[in-house]
Amino acid sequence: MSRKILIAGNWKMNGLLKESSELAKEIASNVKKMDTKAEVLVCPPYTLLWTVKKALRGSKVALGAQNCHTEEKGAHTGDISPVMLKDAGCSYVILGHSERRHDHHETNAIVCQKAEAALKAGLKVIICVGETLEEREKGEALNVCERQIKASVPAISTASNTVIAYEPVWAIGTGKTATPQDAEEVHAHIRKILAQKLSKSVASKMRILYGGSMKPSNAEELLKMEDIDGGLIGGASLKAADFTAIIEKVKI
Ligand code: PEP
């Protein structure tokens, strides 16, 4: 089954206007020269969306956000709705990142509600799951991801509107990466659970990204695995050269 590889940059809470516009322009220009078969996405913080959108004009690099509210509008001070993200030029939104689950106490149920709202607003969603180090050491990685997938992915998800990101929490921003074999084991399990929850056909087409210290030196061996359909990249997406070098590893 051939699934289009997605390389997505999660800029997290980084970047000011000038440097971010330059970063986006450099990524866009590199991607244009490369003629890659991968789909490329950058997800800056809210304050940069419009500037980055302008910097990406005319390129194939898509724009996404890192979170959204469940409601379309109203009395929710400090929040941003999926409709607003769509209006600002986003095509994707990352949901359920472990930093949001941890810092903002986002449960699977909240992630699922946000995903449903985002899909209804016409955004595509990247739903993140992944175990902590303690859970991995207890042999719980597959069970944790299974529970998160079952409860965070809405019933209206399809292969074209939803992407899953497996991000072992212990690998995020730590320099530690899951081995390709360990990552593949979880990805294959996630696909099995998606088949039970959605359908076999949807699961076989849905992309499952790996995230957690992906960089130019380890991207190729991860992307070679059967069930790894791209990367969600934090730190290495903040340097155009590194992000571009990862995109260059996409061979299909
Ligand atoms: C992330 O935050 O989604 C991530 C994978 O970060 P890093 O690549 O820095 O580990």
Short mmCIF file of C-alpha atoms and ligand atoms in Angstrom, two decimals:
data_model
loop_
_atom_site.label_atom_id
_atom_site.label_comp_id
_atom_site.label_asym_id
_atom_site.label_seq_id
_atom_site.Cartn_x
_atom_site.Cartn_y
_atom_site.Cartn_z
CA MET A 1 0.00 0.00 0.00
CA SER A 2 1.60 3.25 -1.00
CA ARG A 3 0.89 6.18 1.30
CA LYS A 4 2.21 9.67 0.53
CA ILE A 5 4.96 10.46 3.00
CA LEU A 6 4.28 13.52 5.18
CA ILE A 7 7.13 15.48 6.71
CA ALA A 8 5.70 17.92 9.26
CA GLY A 9 7.58 20.49 11.31
CA ASN A 10 6.29 21.33 14.78
CA TRP A 11 7.87 24.65 15.67
CA LYS A 12 6.33 24.56 19.17
CA MET A 13 6.66 27.88 21.08
CA ASN A 14 9.55 29.17 18.99
CA GLY A 15 10.08 32.04 16.60
CA LEU A 16 9.64 35.76 16.14
CA LEU A 17 8.30 37.36 12.97
CA LYS A 18 11.47 38.17 11.06
CA GLU A 19 13.46 34.99 11.64
CA SER A 20 10.40 32.80 11.12
CA SER A 21 9.55 34.42 7.84
CA GLU A 22 13.13 33.77 6.72
CA LEU A 23 12.98 30.16 7.91
CA ALA A 24 9.72 29.55 6.04
CA LYS A 25 11.08 31.16 2.86
CA GLU A 26 14.22 29.04 3.00
CA ILE A 27 12.22 25.84 3.51
CA ALA A 28 9.88 26.78 0.65
CA SER A 29 12.76 27.52 -1.69
CA ASN A 30 14.62 24.30 -0.79
CA VAL A 31 11.49 22.21 -1.30
CA LYS A 32 10.89 23.84 -4.68
CA LYS A 33 14.43 22.96 -5.84
CA MET A 34 14.18 19.42 -4.53
CA ASP A 35 11.08 18.27 -6.38
CA THR A 36 10.28 15.86 -3.54
CA LYS A 37 7.44 13.37 -3.62
CA ALA A 38 6.76 14.04 0.07
CA GLU A 39 4.03 16.31 1.35
CA VAL A 40 5.65 19.02 3.50
CA LEU A 41 3.99 20.93 6.32
CA VAL A 42 5.11 23.51 8.89
CA CYS A 43 3.19 24.24 12.09
CA PRO A 44 4.30 27.53 13.67
CA PRO A 45 2.77 29.15 16.76
CA TYR A 46 -0.42 31.17 16.26
CA THR A 47 1.31 34.55 16.18
CA LEU A 48 3.33 33.51 13.13
CA LEU A 49 0.62 31.84 11.06
CA TRP A 50 -0.14 34.79 8.83
CA THR A 51 3.50 35.77 8.30
CA VAL A 52 4.49 32.20 7.51
CA LYS A 53 1.49 31.85 5.22
CA LYS A 54 2.76 34.86 3.24
CA ALA A 55 6.32 33.49 3.21
CA LEU A 56 5.08 30.16 1.81
CA ARG A 57 2.99 31.76 -0.95
CA GLY A 58 3.49 29.99 -4.27
CA SER A 59 5.16 26.97 -2.67
CA LYS A 60 3.83 23.47 -2.05
CA VAL A 61 4.60 23.67 1.68
CA ALA A 62 1.39 23.57 3.71
CA LEU A 63 0.57 25.47 6.89
CA GLY A 64 -0.74 23.98 10.13
CA ALA A 65 -1.34 24.95 13.76
CA GLN A 66 -0.47 23.17 16.99
CA ASN A 67 -3.80 23.18 18.80
CA CYS A 68 -7.37 24.44 18.60
CA HIS A 69 -10.53 24.80 20.69
CA THR A 70 -13.60 22.60 20.36
CA GLU A 71 -15.97 25.52 19.69
CA GLU A 72 -16.33 27.65 16.59
CA LYS A 73 -16.43 30.97 18.51
CA GLY A 74 -17.51 32.52 21.79
CA ALA A 75 -16.43 33.30 25.32
CA HIS A 76 -13.16 31.38 25.50
CA THR A 77 -10.50 33.93 26.31
CA GLY A 78 -7.11 33.06 24.89
CA ASP A 79 -8.37 30.24 22.68
CA ILE A 80 -8.40 29.86 18.90
CA SER A 81 -11.10 27.98 17.02
CA PRO A 82 -10.61 25.59 14.12
CA VAL A 83 -12.65 27.91 11.90
CA MET A 84 -10.19 30.72 12.68
CA LEU A 85 -7.28 28.45 11.75
CA LYS A 86 -8.91 27.57 8.46
CA ASP A 87 -9.54 31.27 7.83
CA ALA A 88 -5.87 32.04 8.56
CA GLY A 89 -4.77 29.61 5.84
CA CYS A 90 -4.14 26.43 7.81
CA SER A 91 -4.90 23.07 6.29
CA TYR A 92 -3.76 20.98 9.27
CA VAL A 93 -3.82 21.11 13.05
CA ILE A 94 -1.74 18.99 15.44
CA LEU A 95 -3.83 17.68 18.35
CA GLY A 96 -3.05 15.77 21.53
CA HIS A 97 0.69 16.45 21.48
CA SER A 98 2.20 15.03 24.68
CA GLU A 99 3.21 18.54 25.76
CA ARG A 100 -0.43 19.61 25.60
CA ARG A 101 -1.62 16.42 27.28
CA HIS A 102 0.90 17.13 30.05
CA ASP A 103 0.90 20.94 30.35
CA HIS A 104 -2.82 21.47 29.74
CA HIS A 105 -4.22 18.21 31.07
CA GLU A 106 -5.74 17.29 27.72
CA THR A 107 -7.45 13.94 27.98
CA ASN A 108 -8.22 11.53 25.13
CA ALA A 109 -11.83 12.71 25.27
CA ILE A 110 -10.80 16.35 24.81
CA VAL A 111 -8.45 15.44 21.96
CA CYS A 112 -11.29 13.55 20.30
CA GLN A 113 -13.68 16.51 20.63
CA LYS A 114 -11.07 18.88 19.23
CA ALA A 115 -10.40 16.52 16.34
CA GLU A 116 -14.09 16.29 15.53
CA ALA A 117 -14.45 20.09 15.60
CA ALA A 118 -11.36 20.57 13.43
CA LEU A 119 -12.55 18.01 10.88
CA LYS A 120 -15.95 19.68 10.73
CA ALA A 121 -14.19 23.01 10.05
CA GLY A 122 -12.45 21.40 7.07
CA LEU A 123 -9.01 21.00 8.64
CA LYS A 124 -6.96 17.81 8.55
CA VAL A 125 -5.81 16.58 11.94
CA ILE A 126 -2.58 15.04 13.18
CA ILE A 127 -3.49 13.15 16.35
CA CYS A 128 -0.51 12.37 18.58
CA VAL A 129 -0.15 9.33 20.83
CA GLY A 130 2.78 7.82 22.69
CA GLU A 131 3.92 6.25 25.93
CA THR A 132 6.11 7.66 28.70
CA LEU A 133 9.43 6.07 29.65
CA GLU A 134 7.86 4.53 32.73
CA GLU A 135 5.09 2.98 30.65
CA ARG A 136 7.62 1.60 28.14
CA GLU A 137 9.75 0.12 30.88
CA LYS A 138 6.68 -1.62 32.30
CA GLY A 139 6.00 -3.15 28.87
CA GLU A 140 2.89 -0.99 28.46
CA ALA A 141 3.76 0.90 25.24
CA LEU A 142 1.33 -0.96 22.96
CA ASN A 143 -1.52 -0.83 25.47
CA VAL A 144 -1.09 2.88 26.12
CA CYS A 145 -1.10 3.73 22.41
CA GLU A 146 -4.06 1.43 21.87
CA ARG A 147 -6.10 3.21 24.55
CA GLN A 148 -5.14 6.62 23.16
CA ILE A 149 -6.06 5.67 19.60
CA LYS A 150 -9.39 4.15 20.65
CA ALA A 151 -10.40 7.23 22.64
CA SER A 152 -8.76 10.13 20.72
CA VAL A 153 -9.62 9.32 17.11
CA PRO A 154 -13.16 10.38 16.17
CA ALA A 155 -15.50 8.09 14.25
CA ILE A 156 -15.59 10.60 11.37
CA SER A 157 -11.85 10.20 10.73
CA THR A 158 -10.85 8.98 7.28
CA ALA A 159 -7.49 8.30 5.68
CA SER A 160 -7.62 11.61 3.85
CA ASN A 161 -8.54 13.84 6.80
CA THR A 162 -6.59 12.22 9.66
CA VAL A 163 -2.95 11.42 10.29
CA ILE A 164 -1.64 9.70 13.42
CA ALA A 165 1.71 10.59 14.96
CA TYR A 166 3.39 8.05 17.23
CA GLU A 167 5.60 10.08 19.52
CA PRO A 168 7.16 8.20 22.42
CA VAL A 169 7.27 10.87 25.13
CA TRP A 170 10.77 9.80 26.23
CA ALA A 171 12.08 10.50 22.70
CA ILE A 172 10.69 14.03 22.32
CA GLY A 173 13.40 16.66 22.50
CA THR A 174 15.75 14.28 24.29
CA GLY A 175 18.00 13.14 21.46
CA LYS A 176 16.87 9.55 22.18
CA THR A 177 15.09 7.91 19.26
CA ALA A 178 13.08 4.71 19.19
CA THR A 179 14.88 2.07 17.14
CA PRO A 180 13.25 1.59 13.73
CA GLN A 181 12.15 -1.88 14.89
CA ASP A 182 10.59 -0.62 18.14
CA ALA A 183 8.83 2.19 16.28
CA GLU A 184 7.61 -0.23 13.59
CA GLU A 185 6.16 -2.55 16.24
CA VAL A 186 4.04 0.29 17.64
CA HIS A 187 3.07 1.64 14.20
CA ALA A 188 1.90 -1.82 13.08
CA HIS A 189 -0.12 -2.16 16.28
CA ILE A 190 -1.69 1.28 15.80
CA ARG A 191 -2.69 0.28 12.26
CA LYS A 192 -4.31 -2.88 13.63
CA ILE A 193 -6.31 -0.85 16.15
CA LEU A 194 -7.33 1.67 13.46
CA ALA A 195 -8.60 -1.26 11.38
CA GLN A 196 -10.77 -2.39 14.29
CA LYS A 197 -11.99 1.12 15.06
CA LEU A 198 -12.51 2.52 11.56
CA SER A 199 -12.09 -0.15 8.88
CA LYS A 200 -9.33 -2.25 7.37
CA SER A 201 -9.39 -0.19 4.21
CA VAL A 202 -9.17 3.16 6.06
CA ALA A 203 -6.37 1.84 8.30
CA SER A 204 -4.33 0.62 5.35
CA LYS A 205 -4.43 4.10 3.80
CA MET A 206 -4.07 6.24 6.94
CA ARG A 207 -0.64 7.75 7.50
CA ILE A 208 1.19 7.11 10.76
CA LEU A 209 4.13 9.45 11.38
CA TYR A 210 7.00 8.88 13.78
CA GLY A 211 8.05 11.73 16.04
CA GLY A 212 10.80 11.92 18.65
CA SER A 213 14.26 13.31 17.90
CA MET A 214 14.02 12.57 14.18
CA LYS A 215 17.00 14.18 12.43
CA PRO A 216 18.92 13.86 9.15
CA SER A 217 21.12 11.09 10.59
CA ASN A 218 18.28 8.76 11.62
CA ALA A 219 15.43 9.72 9.29
CA GLU A 220 16.27 7.33 6.49
CA GLU A 221 16.24 4.15 8.58
CA LEU A 222 12.98 5.17 10.26
CA LEU A 223 11.28 6.15 6.99
CA LYS A 224 12.27 2.80 5.44
CA MET A 225 9.97 0.89 7.81
CA GLU A 226 6.77 -0.53 6.37
CA ASP A 227 4.33 1.33 8.63
CA ILE A 228 6.20 4.62 9.09
CA ASP A 229 4.68 7.14 6.71
CA GLY A 230 6.61 10.27 7.59
CA GLY A 231 7.83 12.30 10.51
CA LEU A 232 6.59 14.90 12.97
CA ILE A 233 9.72 16.87 13.68
CA GLY A 234 10.33 19.33 16.49
CA GLY A 235 13.88 20.58 17.06
CA ALA A 236 15.22 19.71 13.61
CA SER A 237 12.39 21.60 11.91
CA LEU A 238 13.72 24.90 13.23
CA LYS A 239 16.79 24.76 10.98
CA ALA A 240 16.01 24.87 7.27
CA ALA A 241 19.09 22.79 6.44
CA ASP A 242 18.16 19.97 8.84
CA PHE A 243 14.49 19.96 7.92
CA THR A 244 15.40 19.93 4.23
CA ALA A 245 17.92 17.14 4.76
CA ILE A 246 15.17 15.03 6.34
CA ILE A 247 12.87 15.68 3.37
CA GLU A 248 15.71 14.59 1.09
CA LYS A 249 15.68 11.17 2.78
CA VAL A 250 12.21 10.49 1.41
CA LYS A 251 12.79 8.05 -1.40
CA ILE A 252 9.25 7.13 -2.45
C1 PEP B 1 7.66 16.98 18.62
O1 PEP B 1 7.59 17.87 19.44
O2 PEP B 1 6.65 16.67 18.00
C2 PEP B 1 8.96 16.33 18.43
C3 PEP B 1 8.98 15.18 17.83
O3 PEP B 1 10.06 17.00 18.90
P1 PEP B 1 11.60 16.60 18.65
O4 PEP B 1 11.75 16.28 17.19
O5 PEP B 1 12.37 17.81 19.05
O6 PEP B 1 11.89 15.40 19.49
#
